[in-house]
Amino acid sequence: MSNILVTSASGNIGKPLIPLLLKSTSIKKIMLPTTNAARLSSQIPTSDRITVLEGSIQDPAWIEEVFVKHGIDTVFLNLTGTDELFTTCNLFSSILRSQCVKHLIYLSACGDMMPESVFHERFGGIVPGHVLVKTAVEQLLRQSKPWREGGRTWTILGPSLFFTNDLRGKEGMVGKAGVFGEPLGGMGVSRVDVEDIALAVVRVAEGPEKWSGKKIMVGSKETYTDVDVGKLWSEALGKKITVAPNNAENLDRLEKHIGGAMRPEWGRDIRMMYELFEKIKFAMSDQDYEMQKELLGKEPSSYEEFVKRTGAEWKKEIESAQ
């Protein structure tokens, strides 16, 4: 039985992940580091198998002590932020020094993140920082001697664009404007249910040997353009939904909005991601898709069904409010 440490336990993936880990007979203890133990404890199920630890994973000495003290053998690493690379490298050092962690499950991104693809072929020079860090970390796992020969194993999960991103656009779609505000572009993007990502983490943790040294994409085989998404939401809501255009004027507006809501560097970073959506398709191969099905033990959840179900819920809310 495994003792697993999970980062970002209160996030989009962590929320469905913790209940699934509790259902698994292969998981003995679940350790959840956080800078606010009281808040996290109020957000998760109560179980004697869960330990919430107050401290920062940015402190390499502290997290190393946690690994050793609690006998952690599996780590699910899900990080984001401008300091992601710095934190990840320090955490890898703590893993290697601890001697007890044997398997790492690393959350990357869907698609080919090899350097030749990112720097030359696919991305064409537009590389958002939150994407580039995934390339660096994937290469570190694949190429560095401590990970290749140190008796530790890793699995990379590559999820596509979350279904739940669409929920941020509820006000714009149900309102008079009828606008889907995310400029997805015309090439097509795979979509993923966060519960499928959570399930993938559990399946790997239950049998890491089978999935060691592999990158497994998680998401739909189908890809969806701005036109596709507009049509799906129009049908679900029974009204015309217009998708925000992926052009310079709208991206200028979006960058300013995100920069004001978060920080200016994030506004530019997210803008570059959307610029990529207009240049390349974010999809997976048939082989990737079959590997995903084998891991999950099922077909991935349907984005189209998610839109239908969510649209029906929103229509009921509108009707009951009238």
PDB file of C-alpha atoms in Angstrom:
ATOM      1  CA  MET A   1       0.000   0.000   0.000  1.00  0.00           C
ATOM      2  CA  SER A   2       1.194   3.485  -0.880  1.00  0.00           C
ATOM      3  CA  ASN A   3       1.638   6.640   1.133  1.00  0.00           C
ATOM      4  CA  ILE A   4       0.982   9.489  -1.280  1.00  0.00           C
ATOM      5  CA  LEU A   5       1.627  13.213  -1.003  1.00  0.00           C
ATOM      6  CA  VAL A   6      -0.705  15.396  -3.078  1.00  0.00           C
ATOM      7  CA  THR A   7      -0.049  19.039  -3.923  1.00  0.00           C
ATOM      8  CA  SER A   8      -2.844  21.542  -4.694  1.00  0.00           C
ATOM      9  CA  ALA A   9      -5.411  19.408  -2.867  1.00  0.00           C
ATOM     10  CA  SER A  10      -8.059  22.145  -2.915  1.00  0.00           C
ATOM     11  CA  GLY A  11      -7.670  22.886  -6.646  1.00  0.00           C
ATOM     12  CA  ASN A  12      -9.642  21.823  -9.700  1.00  0.00           C
ATOM     13  CA  ILE A  13      -8.024  18.372  -9.779  1.00  0.00           C
ATOM     14  CA  GLY A  14      -7.492  17.946  -6.045  1.00  0.00           C
ATOM     15  CA  LYS A  15     -11.185  18.260  -5.183  1.00  0.00           C
ATOM     16  CA  PRO A  16     -12.270  15.126  -7.101  1.00  0.00           C
ATOM     17  CA  LEU A  17      -8.936  13.378  -6.454  1.00  0.00           C
ATOM     18  CA  ILE A  18      -9.088  13.135  -2.662  1.00  0.00           C
ATOM     19  CA  PRO A  19     -12.413  11.188  -2.552  1.00  0.00           C
ATOM     20  CA  LEU A  20     -11.108   8.808  -5.233  1.00  0.00           C
ATOM     21  CA  LEU A  21      -7.916   8.171  -3.268  1.00  0.00           C
ATOM     22  CA  LEU A  22     -10.001   7.397  -0.185  1.00  0.00           C
ATOM     23  CA  LYS A  23     -11.931   4.783  -2.165  1.00  0.00           C
ATOM     24  CA  SER A  24      -8.733   3.052  -3.291  1.00  0.00           C
ATOM     25  CA  THR A  25      -7.655   0.021  -1.287  1.00  0.00           C
ATOM     26  CA  SER A  26      -4.089   0.539  -2.551  1.00  0.00           C
ATOM     27  CA  ILE A  27      -3.612   3.882  -0.801  1.00  0.00           C
ATOM     28  CA  LYS A  28      -2.729   3.749   2.892  1.00  0.00           C
ATOM     29  CA  LYS A  29      -2.044   7.388   3.808  1.00  0.00           C
ATOM     30  CA  ILE A  30      -2.749  10.677   2.038  1.00  0.00           C
ATOM     31  CA  MET A  31      -0.570  13.628   2.999  1.00  0.00           C
ATOM     32  CA  LEU A  32      -1.703  17.122   2.022  1.00  0.00           C
ATOM     33  CA  PRO A  33       0.761  20.002   2.428  1.00  0.00           C
ATOM     34  CA  THR A  34      -0.737  23.485   2.584  1.00  0.00           C
ATOM     35  CA  THR A  35      -0.005  26.972   3.861  1.00  0.00           C
ATOM     36  CA  ASN A  36      -3.488  27.112   5.452  1.00  0.00           C
ATOM     37  CA  ALA A  37      -4.325  23.842   7.202  1.00  0.00           C
ATOM     38  CA  ALA A  38      -7.570  25.078   8.752  1.00  0.00           C
ATOM     39  CA  ARG A  39      -9.000  26.162   5.422  1.00  0.00           C
ATOM     40  CA  LEU A  40      -7.982  22.988   3.578  1.00  0.00           C
ATOM     41  CA  SER A  41      -9.323  20.769   6.362  1.00  0.00           C
ATOM     42  CA  SER A  42     -12.725  22.423   5.974  1.00  0.00           C
ATOM     43  CA  GLN A  43     -12.752  21.674   2.232  1.00  0.00           C
ATOM     44  CA  ILE A  44     -11.938  17.951   2.193  1.00  0.00           C
ATOM     45  CA  PRO A  45     -13.535  14.752   3.525  1.00  0.00           C
ATOM     46  CA  THR A  46     -12.733  13.710   7.093  1.00  0.00           C
ATOM     47  CA  SER A  47     -10.671  10.538   7.330  1.00  0.00           C
ATOM     48  CA  ASP A  48      -7.994   9.088   9.603  1.00  0.00           C
ATOM     49  CA  ARG A  49      -6.088   8.261   6.397  1.00  0.00           C
ATOM     50  CA  ILE A  50      -5.665  11.966   5.596  1.00  0.00           C
ATOM     51  CA  THR A  51      -3.093  14.188   7.259  1.00  0.00           C
ATOM     52  CA  VAL A  52      -3.113  17.913   6.511  1.00  0.00           C
ATOM     53  CA  LEU A  53       0.322  19.453   7.058  1.00  0.00           C
ATOM     54  CA  GLU A  54       0.845  23.186   7.449  1.00  0.00           C
ATOM     55  CA  GLY A  55       3.949  24.373   5.676  1.00  0.00           C
ATOM     56  CA  SER A  56       5.222  25.447   2.280  1.00  0.00           C
ATOM     57  CA  ILE A  57       6.339  23.067  -0.447  1.00  0.00           C
ATOM     58  CA  GLN A  58       8.613  25.932  -1.493  1.00  0.00           C
ATOM     59  CA  ASP A  59      10.690  25.126   1.592  1.00  0.00           C
ATOM     60  CA  PRO A  60      12.857  22.198   0.415  1.00  0.00           C
ATOM     61  CA  ALA A  61      14.067  21.274   3.910  1.00  0.00           C
ATOM     62  CA  TRP A  62      10.509  21.147   5.261  1.00  0.00           C
ATOM     63  CA  ILE A  63       9.102  19.031   2.426  1.00  0.00           C
ATOM     64  CA  GLU A  64      12.101  16.693   2.621  1.00  0.00           C
ATOM     65  CA  GLU A  65      11.398  16.186   6.326  1.00  0.00           C
ATOM     66  CA  VAL A  66       7.750  15.452   5.486  1.00  0.00           C
ATOM     67  CA  PHE A  67       8.763  12.769   2.973  1.00  0.00           C
ATOM     68  CA  VAL A  68      10.982  10.989   5.485  1.00  0.00           C
ATOM     69  CA  LYS A  69       8.833  11.395   8.599  1.00  0.00           C
ATOM     70  CA  HIS A  70       5.675  10.087   6.919  1.00  0.00           C
ATOM     71  CA  GLY A  71       7.285   7.457   4.692  1.00  0.00           C
ATOM     72  CA  ILE A  72       6.037   9.003   1.461  1.00  0.00           C
ATOM     73  CA  ASP A  73       6.659   6.712  -1.511  1.00  0.00           C
ATOM     74  CA  THR A  74       4.470   8.428  -4.147  1.00  0.00           C
ATOM     75  CA  VAL A  75       4.141  12.123  -5.001  1.00  0.00           C
ATOM     76  CA  PHE A  76       1.531  13.761  -7.216  1.00  0.00           C
ATOM     77  CA  LEU A  77       3.017  17.060  -8.310  1.00  0.00           C
ATOM     78  CA  ASN A  78       0.577  19.624  -9.668  1.00  0.00           C
ATOM     79  CA  LEU A  79       2.036  23.124  -9.682  1.00  0.00           C
ATOM     80  CA  THR A  80       1.472  26.404 -11.455  1.00  0.00           C
ATOM     81  CA  GLY A  81       2.627  29.985 -11.017  1.00  0.00           C
ATOM     82  CA  THR A  82       5.557  32.159 -12.002  1.00  0.00           C
ATOM     83  CA  ASP A  83       7.833  30.286  -9.581  1.00  0.00           C
ATOM     84  CA  GLU A  84       6.822  26.821 -10.806  1.00  0.00           C
ATOM     85  CA  LEU A  85      10.219  25.858 -12.232  1.00  0.00           C
ATOM     86  CA  PHE A  86      12.121  27.047  -9.166  1.00  0.00           C
ATOM     87  CA  THR A  87       9.792  25.176  -6.810  1.00  0.00           C
ATOM     88  CA  THR A  88       9.801  22.021  -8.931  1.00  0.00           C
ATOM     89  CA  CYS A  89      13.594  21.808  -9.120  1.00  0.00           C
ATOM     90  CA  ASN A  90      13.937  22.259  -5.368  1.00  0.00           C
ATOM     91  CA  LEU A  91      11.237  19.685  -4.741  1.00  0.00           C
ATOM     92  CA  PHE A  92      12.980  17.200  -7.045  1.00  0.00           C
ATOM     93  CA  SER A  93      16.129  17.705  -4.978  1.00  0.00           C
ATOM     94  CA  SER A  94      14.146  16.907  -1.832  1.00  0.00           C
ATOM     95  CA  ILE A  95      12.716  13.773  -3.458  1.00  0.00           C
ATOM     96  CA  LEU A  96      16.167  12.519  -4.422  1.00  0.00           C
ATOM     97  CA  ARG A  97      17.633  13.285  -1.000  1.00  0.00           C
ATOM     98  CA  SER A  98      14.772  11.658   0.922  1.00  0.00           C
ATOM     99  CA  GLN A  99      15.506   8.136  -0.383  1.00  0.00           C
ATOM    100  CA  CYS A 100      11.911   7.075   0.404  1.00  0.00           C
ATOM    101  CA  VAL A 101       9.978   8.527  -2.568  1.00  0.00           C
ATOM    102  CA  LYS A 102       9.925   5.911  -5.317  1.00  0.00           C
ATOM    103  CA  HIS A 103       7.399   7.217  -7.856  1.00  0.00           C
ATOM    104  CA  LEU A 104       6.499  10.677  -9.122  1.00  0.00           C
ATOM    105  CA  ILE A 105       3.275  11.509 -10.963  1.00  0.00           C
ATOM    106  CA  TYR A 106       3.878  14.822 -12.723  1.00  0.00           C
ATOM    107  CA  LEU A 107       1.098  16.941 -14.196  1.00  0.00           C
ATOM    108  CA  SER A 108       2.282  18.425 -17.487  1.00  0.00           C
ATOM    109  CA  ALA A 109       0.212  19.406 -20.533  1.00  0.00           C
ATOM    110  CA  CYS A 110      -1.306  17.624 -23.515  1.00  0.00           C
ATOM    111  CA  GLY A 111       0.808  17.312 -26.625  1.00  0.00           C
ATOM    112  CA  ASP A 112       4.412  16.976 -27.690  1.00  0.00           C
ATOM    113  CA  MET A 113       6.525  18.986 -25.249  1.00  0.00           C
ATOM    114  CA  MET A 114       9.884  17.844 -26.613  1.00  0.00           C
ATOM    115  CA  PRO A 115      12.307  20.782 -27.166  1.00  0.00           C
ATOM    116  CA  GLU A 116      12.505  20.387 -30.956  1.00  0.00           C
ATOM    117  CA  SER A 117       8.729  20.630 -31.140  1.00  0.00           C
ATOM    118  CA  VAL A 118       8.299  23.527 -28.727  1.00  0.00           C
ATOM    119  CA  PHE A 119      11.177  25.656 -30.011  1.00  0.00           C
ATOM    120  CA  HIS A 120      11.004  24.961 -33.735  1.00  0.00           C
ATOM    121  CA  GLU A 121       8.189  22.913 -35.207  1.00  0.00           C
ATOM    122  CA  ARG A 122       4.861  23.253 -33.417  1.00  0.00           C
ATOM    123  CA  PHE A 123       5.061  26.481 -31.481  1.00  0.00           C
ATOM    124  CA  GLY A 124       6.992  28.606 -33.936  1.00  0.00           C
ATOM    125  CA  GLY A 125       8.583  30.845 -31.335  1.00  0.00           C
ATOM    126  CA  ILE A 126       5.454  31.587 -29.284  1.00  0.00           C
ATOM    127  CA  VAL A 127       6.125  29.844 -25.976  1.00  0.00           C
ATOM    128  CA  PRO A 128       4.063  30.813 -22.900  1.00  0.00           C
ATOM    129  CA  GLY A 129       6.079  30.439 -19.719  1.00  0.00           C
ATOM    130  CA  HIS A 130       3.554  28.110 -18.076  1.00  0.00           C
ATOM    131  CA  VAL A 131       3.997  25.781 -21.073  1.00  0.00           C
ATOM    132  CA  LEU A 132       7.767  26.070 -21.385  1.00  0.00           C
ATOM    133  CA  VAL A 133       8.254  24.964 -17.784  1.00  0.00           C
ATOM    134  CA  LYS A 134       6.565  21.657 -18.666  1.00  0.00           C
ATOM    135  CA  THR A 135       9.123  21.076 -21.420  1.00  0.00           C
ATOM    136  CA  ALA A 136      11.986  21.693 -19.012  1.00  0.00           C
ATOM    137  CA  VAL A 137      10.600  19.394 -16.327  1.00  0.00           C
ATOM    138  CA  GLU A 138       9.720  16.615 -18.771  1.00  0.00           C
ATOM    139  CA  GLN A 139      13.272  16.690 -20.107  1.00  0.00           C
ATOM    140  CA  LEU A 140      14.703  16.645 -16.604  1.00  0.00           C
ATOM    141  CA  LEU A 141      12.757  13.478 -15.846  1.00  0.00           C
ATOM    142  CA  ARG A 142      13.603  11.818 -19.149  1.00  0.00           C
ATOM    143  CA  GLN A 143      17.284  12.721 -19.367  1.00  0.00           C
ATOM    144  CA  SER A 144      18.858  13.268 -15.947  1.00  0.00           C
ATOM    145  CA  LYS A 145      20.850  10.373 -14.510  1.00  0.00           C
ATOM    146  CA  PRO A 146      19.278  10.382 -11.010  1.00  0.00           C
ATOM    147  CA  TRP A 147      15.860   9.762 -12.564  1.00  0.00           C
ATOM    148  CA  ARG A 148      17.092   7.297 -15.182  1.00  0.00           C
ATOM    149  CA  GLU A 149      19.299   5.224 -12.927  1.00  0.00           C
ATOM    150  CA  GLY A 150      18.408   6.129  -9.353  1.00  0.00           C
ATOM    151  CA  GLY A 151      15.790   3.491  -8.697  1.00  0.00           C
ATOM    152  CA  ARG A 152      12.952   5.993  -8.907  1.00  0.00           C
ATOM    153  CA  THR A 153      10.209   6.023 -11.505  1.00  0.00           C
ATOM    154  CA  TRP A 154       7.937   8.664 -12.971  1.00  0.00           C
ATOM    155  CA  THR A 155       4.749   9.031 -14.966  1.00  0.00           C
ATOM    156  CA  ILE A 156       3.760  12.205 -16.806  1.00  0.00           C
ATOM    157  CA  LEU A 157       0.096  13.071 -17.271  1.00  0.00           C
ATOM    158  CA  GLY A 158      -0.770  15.450 -20.130  1.00  0.00           C
ATOM    159  CA  PRO A 159      -4.303  16.836 -19.724  1.00  0.00           C
ATOM    160  CA  SER A 160      -5.919  19.043 -22.338  1.00  0.00           C
ATOM    161  CA  LEU A 161      -8.169  22.091 -21.779  1.00  0.00           C
ATOM    162  CA  PHE A 162     -10.562  21.649 -18.826  1.00  0.00           C
ATOM    163  CA  PHE A 163     -14.325  21.400 -19.433  1.00  0.00           C
ATOM    164  CA  THR A 164     -14.822  23.564 -16.360  1.00  0.00           C
ATOM    165  CA  ASN A 165     -13.014  26.531 -17.943  1.00  0.00           C
ATOM    166  CA  ASP A 166     -16.318  27.143 -19.712  1.00  0.00           C
ATOM    167  CA  LEU A 167     -18.060  27.810 -16.388  1.00  0.00           C
ATOM    168  CA  ARG A 168     -16.198  31.113 -16.130  1.00  0.00           C
ATOM    169  CA  GLY A 169     -18.182  32.269 -19.157  1.00  0.00           C
ATOM    170  CA  LYS A 170     -21.612  31.644 -17.643  1.00  0.00           C
ATOM    171  CA  GLU A 171     -22.520  35.306 -17.142  1.00  0.00           C
ATOM    172  CA  GLY A 172     -21.608  36.238 -20.700  1.00  0.00           C
ATOM    173  CA  MET A 173     -23.511  33.332 -22.221  1.00  0.00           C
ATOM    174  CA  VAL A 174     -26.741  33.466 -20.209  1.00  0.00           C
ATOM    175  CA  GLY A 175     -26.850  37.266 -20.322  1.00  0.00           C
ATOM    176  CA  LYS A 176     -28.152  39.430 -23.146  1.00  0.00           C
ATOM    177  CA  ALA A 177     -24.808  39.506 -24.912  1.00  0.00           C
ATOM    178  CA  GLY A 178     -24.742  35.741 -25.456  1.00  0.00           C
ATOM    179  CA  VAL A 179     -20.940  35.675 -25.717  1.00  0.00           C
ATOM    180  CA  PHE A 180     -18.490  32.862 -24.980  1.00  0.00           C
ATOM    181  CA  GLY A 181     -15.463  34.869 -23.902  1.00  0.00           C
ATOM    182  CA  GLU A 182     -12.616  32.402 -24.444  1.00  0.00           C
ATOM    183  CA  PRO A 183     -10.982  32.881 -27.886  1.00  0.00           C
ATOM    184  CA  LEU A 184     -10.318  29.226 -28.714  1.00  0.00           C
ATOM    185  CA  GLY A 185      -9.396  29.879 -32.333  1.00  0.00           C
ATOM    186  CA  GLY A 186      -9.968  27.851 -35.447  1.00  0.00           C
ATOM    187  CA  MET A 187      -7.511  24.952 -35.197  1.00  0.00           C
ATOM    188  CA  GLY A 188      -9.170  22.826 -32.517  1.00  0.00           C
ATOM    189  CA  VAL A 189      -8.454  21.979 -28.881  1.00  0.00           C
ATOM    190  CA  SER A 190      -8.996  18.709 -27.012  1.00  0.00           C
ATOM    191  CA  ARG A 191     -11.087  19.044 -23.825  1.00  0.00           C
ATOM    192  CA  VAL A 192     -10.885  17.124 -20.558  1.00  0.00           C
ATOM    193  CA  ASP A 193     -12.980  16.421 -17.475  1.00  0.00           C
ATOM    194  CA  VAL A 194     -10.982  17.081 -14.288  1.00  0.00           C
ATOM    195  CA  GLU A 195     -12.498  13.913 -12.813  1.00  0.00           C
ATOM    196  CA  ASP A 196     -10.764  11.918 -15.557  1.00  0.00           C
ATOM    197  CA  ILE A 197      -7.448  13.530 -14.586  1.00  0.00           C
ATOM    198  CA  ALA A 198      -8.098  12.597 -10.958  1.00  0.00           C
ATOM    199  CA  LEU A 199      -8.925   9.036 -11.976  1.00  0.00           C
ATOM    200  CA  ALA A 200      -5.703   8.840 -13.986  1.00  0.00           C
ATOM    201  CA  VAL A 201      -3.687   9.871 -10.928  1.00  0.00           C
ATOM    202  CA  VAL A 202      -5.297   7.147  -8.808  1.00  0.00           C
ATOM    203  CA  ARG A 203      -4.791   4.453 -11.457  1.00  0.00           C
ATOM    204  CA  VAL A 204      -1.091   5.317 -11.772  1.00  0.00           C
ATOM    205  CA  ALA A 205      -0.648   5.408  -7.983  1.00  0.00           C
ATOM    206  CA  GLU A 206      -2.247   1.961  -7.737  1.00  0.00           C
ATOM    207  CA  GLY A 207       0.087   0.424 -10.324  1.00  0.00           C
ATOM    208  CA  PRO A 208       3.090   2.658 -11.002  1.00  0.00           C
ATOM    209  CA  GLU A 209       5.219  -0.125 -12.489  1.00  0.00           C
ATOM    210  CA  LYS A 210       2.959  -0.452 -15.533  1.00  0.00           C
ATOM    211  CA  TRP A 211       2.957   3.277 -16.263  1.00  0.00           C
ATOM    212  CA  SER A 212       6.560   4.073 -15.394  1.00  0.00           C
ATOM    213  CA  GLY A 213       8.494   6.165 -17.916  1.00  0.00           C
ATOM    214  CA  LYS A 214       5.388   7.046 -19.940  1.00  0.00           C
ATOM    215  CA  LYS A 215       3.529  10.225 -20.766  1.00  0.00           C
ATOM    216  CA  ILE A 216      -0.210   9.657 -20.891  1.00  0.00           C
ATOM    217  CA  MET A 217      -2.471  12.221 -22.506  1.00  0.00           C
ATOM    218  CA  VAL A 218      -5.847  12.794 -20.863  1.00  0.00           C
ATOM    219  CA  GLY A 219      -8.762  14.283 -22.771  1.00  0.00           C
ATOM    220  CA  SER A 220     -11.066  13.983 -25.749  1.00  0.00           C
ATOM    221  CA  LYS A 221     -10.000  12.514 -29.061  1.00  0.00           C
ATOM    222  CA  GLU A 222     -12.147  15.139 -30.758  1.00  0.00           C
ATOM    223  CA  THR A 223     -10.938  18.711 -30.923  1.00  0.00           C
ATOM    224  CA  TYR A 224     -13.195  21.756 -30.769  1.00  0.00           C
ATOM    225  CA  THR A 225     -12.790  25.051 -32.613  1.00  0.00           C
ATOM    226  CA  ASP A 226     -14.447  28.345 -31.705  1.00  0.00           C
ATOM    227  CA  VAL A 227     -17.190  27.536 -34.213  1.00  0.00           C
ATOM    228  CA  ASP A 228     -17.765  24.096 -32.669  1.00  0.00           C
ATOM    229  CA  VAL A 229     -17.972  25.481 -29.144  1.00  0.00           C
ATOM    230  CA  GLY A 230     -20.335  28.274 -30.177  1.00  0.00           C
ATOM    231  CA  LYS A 231     -22.641  25.748 -31.846  1.00  0.00           C
ATOM    232  CA  LEU A 232     -22.646  23.400 -28.840  1.00  0.00           C
ATOM    233  CA  TRP A 233     -23.482  26.136 -26.350  1.00  0.00           C
ATOM    234  CA  SER A 234     -26.087  27.656 -28.681  1.00  0.00           C
ATOM    235  CA  GLU A 235     -27.878  24.296 -28.832  1.00  0.00           C
ATOM    236  CA  ALA A 236     -27.557  23.739 -25.086  1.00  0.00           C
ATOM    237  CA  LEU A 237     -28.932  27.165 -24.137  1.00  0.00           C
ATOM    238  CA  GLY A 238     -31.442  27.537 -26.940  1.00  0.00           C
ATOM    239  CA  LYS A 239     -30.008  30.891 -28.019  1.00  0.00           C
ATOM    240  CA  LYS A 240     -27.293  32.227 -30.297  1.00  0.00           C
ATOM    241  CA  ILE A 241     -23.877  32.134 -28.611  1.00  0.00           C
ATOM    242  CA  THR A 242     -21.075  34.076 -30.261  1.00  0.00           C
ATOM    243  CA  VAL A 243     -17.484  33.127 -29.440  1.00  0.00           C
ATOM    244  CA  ALA A 244     -14.997  35.915 -28.802  1.00  0.00           C
ATOM    245  CA  PRO A 245     -12.726  36.280 -31.856  1.00  0.00           C
ATOM    246  CA  ASN A 246      -9.092  35.243 -31.716  1.00  0.00           C
ATOM    247  CA  ASN A 247      -7.705  38.458 -33.180  1.00  0.00           C
ATOM    248  CA  ALA A 248      -5.295  41.174 -32.068  1.00  0.00           C
ATOM    249  CA  GLU A 249      -7.971  43.574 -30.861  1.00  0.00           C
ATOM    250  CA  ASN A 250      -9.722  41.022 -28.656  1.00  0.00           C
ATOM    251  CA  LEU A 251      -6.452  39.562 -27.380  1.00  0.00           C
ATOM    252  CA  ASP A 252      -5.338  43.082 -26.401  1.00  0.00           C
ATOM    253  CA  ARG A 253      -8.531  43.430 -24.372  1.00  0.00           C
ATOM    254  CA  LEU A 254      -8.154  39.976 -22.834  1.00  0.00           C
ATOM    255  CA  GLU A 255      -4.523  40.573 -21.865  1.00  0.00           C
ATOM    256  CA  LYS A 256      -5.459  43.796 -20.121  1.00  0.00           C
ATOM    257  CA  HIS A 257      -8.361  42.133 -18.301  1.00  0.00           C
ATOM    258  CA  ILE A 258      -6.317  39.144 -17.080  1.00  0.00           C
ATOM    259  CA  GLY A 259      -3.387  41.379 -16.196  1.00  0.00           C
ATOM    260  CA  GLY A 260      -5.679  43.508 -14.032  1.00  0.00           C
ATOM    261  CA  ALA A 261      -7.399  40.555 -12.378  1.00  0.00           C
ATOM    262  CA  MET A 262      -4.141  38.667 -11.749  1.00  0.00           C
ATOM    263  CA  ARG A 263      -0.800  40.222 -12.695  1.00  0.00           C
ATOM    264  CA  PRO A 264       0.483  41.745 -15.967  1.00  0.00           C
ATOM    265  CA  GLU A 265       2.865  38.845 -16.651  1.00  0.00           C
ATOM    266  CA  TRP A 266      -0.053  36.409 -16.517  1.00  0.00           C
ATOM    267  CA  GLY A 267      -2.019  38.562 -18.930  1.00  0.00           C
ATOM    268  CA  ARG A 268       0.749  38.245 -21.533  1.00  0.00           C
ATOM    269  CA  ASP A 269       1.325  34.547 -20.802  1.00  0.00           C
ATOM    270  CA  ILE A 270      -2.338  33.608 -21.296  1.00  0.00           C
ATOM    271  CA  ARG A 271      -2.508  35.783 -24.399  1.00  0.00           C
ATOM    272  CA  MET A 272       0.356  33.788 -25.950  1.00  0.00           C
ATOM    273  CA  MET A 273      -1.504  30.563 -25.184  1.00  0.00           C
ATOM    274  CA  TYR A 274      -4.546  31.796 -27.093  1.00  0.00           C
ATOM    275  CA  GLU A 275      -2.329  32.936 -29.967  1.00  0.00           C
ATOM    276  CA  LEU A 276      -1.130  29.328 -30.173  1.00  0.00           C
ATOM    277  CA  PHE A 277      -4.725  28.117 -30.375  1.00  0.00           C
ATOM    278  CA  GLU A 278      -5.027  30.004 -33.653  1.00  0.00           C
ATOM    279  CA  LYS A 279      -1.845  28.460 -35.058  1.00  0.00           C
ATOM    280  CA  ILE A 280      -1.761  24.785 -34.015  1.00  0.00           C
ATOM    281  CA  LYS A 281      -4.166  22.025 -33.094  1.00  0.00           C
ATOM    282  CA  PHE A 282      -3.939  20.715 -29.536  1.00  0.00           C
ATOM    283  CA  ALA A 283      -4.805  17.061 -29.933  1.00  0.00           C
ATOM    284  CA  MET A 284      -3.584  13.563 -29.218  1.00  0.00           C
ATOM    285  CA  SER A 285      -2.727  10.646 -31.485  1.00  0.00           C
ATOM    286  CA  ASP A 286      -4.792   7.482 -31.793  1.00  0.00           C
ATOM    287  CA  GLN A 287      -2.085   5.680 -29.821  1.00  0.00           C
ATOM    288  CA  ASP A 288      -2.235   8.293 -27.061  1.00  0.00           C
ATOM    289  CA  TYR A 289      -6.000   7.934 -26.903  1.00  0.00           C
ATOM    290  CA  GLU A 290      -5.884   4.141 -26.623  1.00  0.00           C
ATOM    291  CA  MET A 291      -3.288   4.347 -23.839  1.00  0.00           C
ATOM    292  CA  GLN A 292      -5.543   6.765 -21.979  1.00  0.00           C
ATOM    293  CA  LYS A 293      -8.516   4.404 -22.247  1.00  0.00           C
ATOM    294  CA  GLU A 294      -6.408   1.548 -20.918  1.00  0.00           C
ATOM    295  CA  LEU A 295      -5.335   3.645 -17.938  1.00  0.00           C
ATOM    296  CA  LEU A 296      -8.802   4.972 -17.123  1.00  0.00           C
ATOM    297  CA  GLY A 297     -10.564   1.688 -17.840  1.00  0.00           C
ATOM    298  CA  LYS A 298     -13.203   3.606 -19.800  1.00  0.00           C
ATOM    299  CA  GLU A 299     -13.788   6.170 -22.516  1.00  0.00           C
ATOM    300  CA  PRO A 300     -12.958   9.690 -21.339  1.00  0.00           C
ATOM    301  CA  SER A 301     -15.943  11.837 -20.425  1.00  0.00           C
ATOM    302  CA  SER A 302     -17.748  13.639 -23.230  1.00  0.00           C
ATOM    303  CA  TYR A 303     -17.345  17.394 -23.570  1.00  0.00           C
ATOM    304  CA  GLU A 304     -20.524  17.565 -25.616  1.00  0.00           C
ATOM    305  CA  GLU A 305     -22.499  15.863 -22.823  1.00  0.00           C
ATOM    306  CA  PHE A 306     -20.972  18.252 -20.314  1.00  0.00           C
ATOM    307  CA  VAL A 307     -22.189  21.235 -22.350  1.00  0.00           C
ATOM    308  CA  LYS A 308     -25.693  19.746 -22.734  1.00  0.00           C
ATOM    309  CA  ARG A 309     -25.972  18.954 -19.013  1.00  0.00           C
ATOM    310  CA  THR A 310     -24.617  22.306 -17.884  1.00  0.00           C
ATOM    311  CA  GLY A 311     -26.767  24.237 -20.345  1.00  0.00           C
ATOM    312  CA  ALA A 312     -29.879  22.445 -19.083  1.00  0.00           C
ATOM    313  CA  GLU A 313     -28.971  23.328 -15.477  1.00  0.00           C
ATOM    314  CA  TRP A 314     -28.470  26.978 -16.340  1.00  0.00           C
ATOM    315  CA  LYS A 315     -31.805  27.132 -18.217  1.00  0.00           C
ATOM    316  CA  LYS A 316     -33.580  25.713 -15.137  1.00  0.00           C
ATOM    317  CA  GLU A 317     -31.954  28.332 -12.946  1.00  0.00           C
ATOM    318  CA  ILE A 318     -33.126  31.098 -15.278  1.00  0.00           C
ATOM    319  CA  GLU A 319     -36.678  29.709 -15.424  1.00  0.00           C
ATOM    320  CA  SER A 320     -36.943  29.360 -11.629  1.00  0.00           C
ATOM    321  CA  ALA A 321     -35.719  32.937 -11.159  1.00  0.00           C
ATOM    322  CA  GLN A 322     -38.422  34.392 -13.423  1.00  0.00           C
TER     323      GLN A 322
END
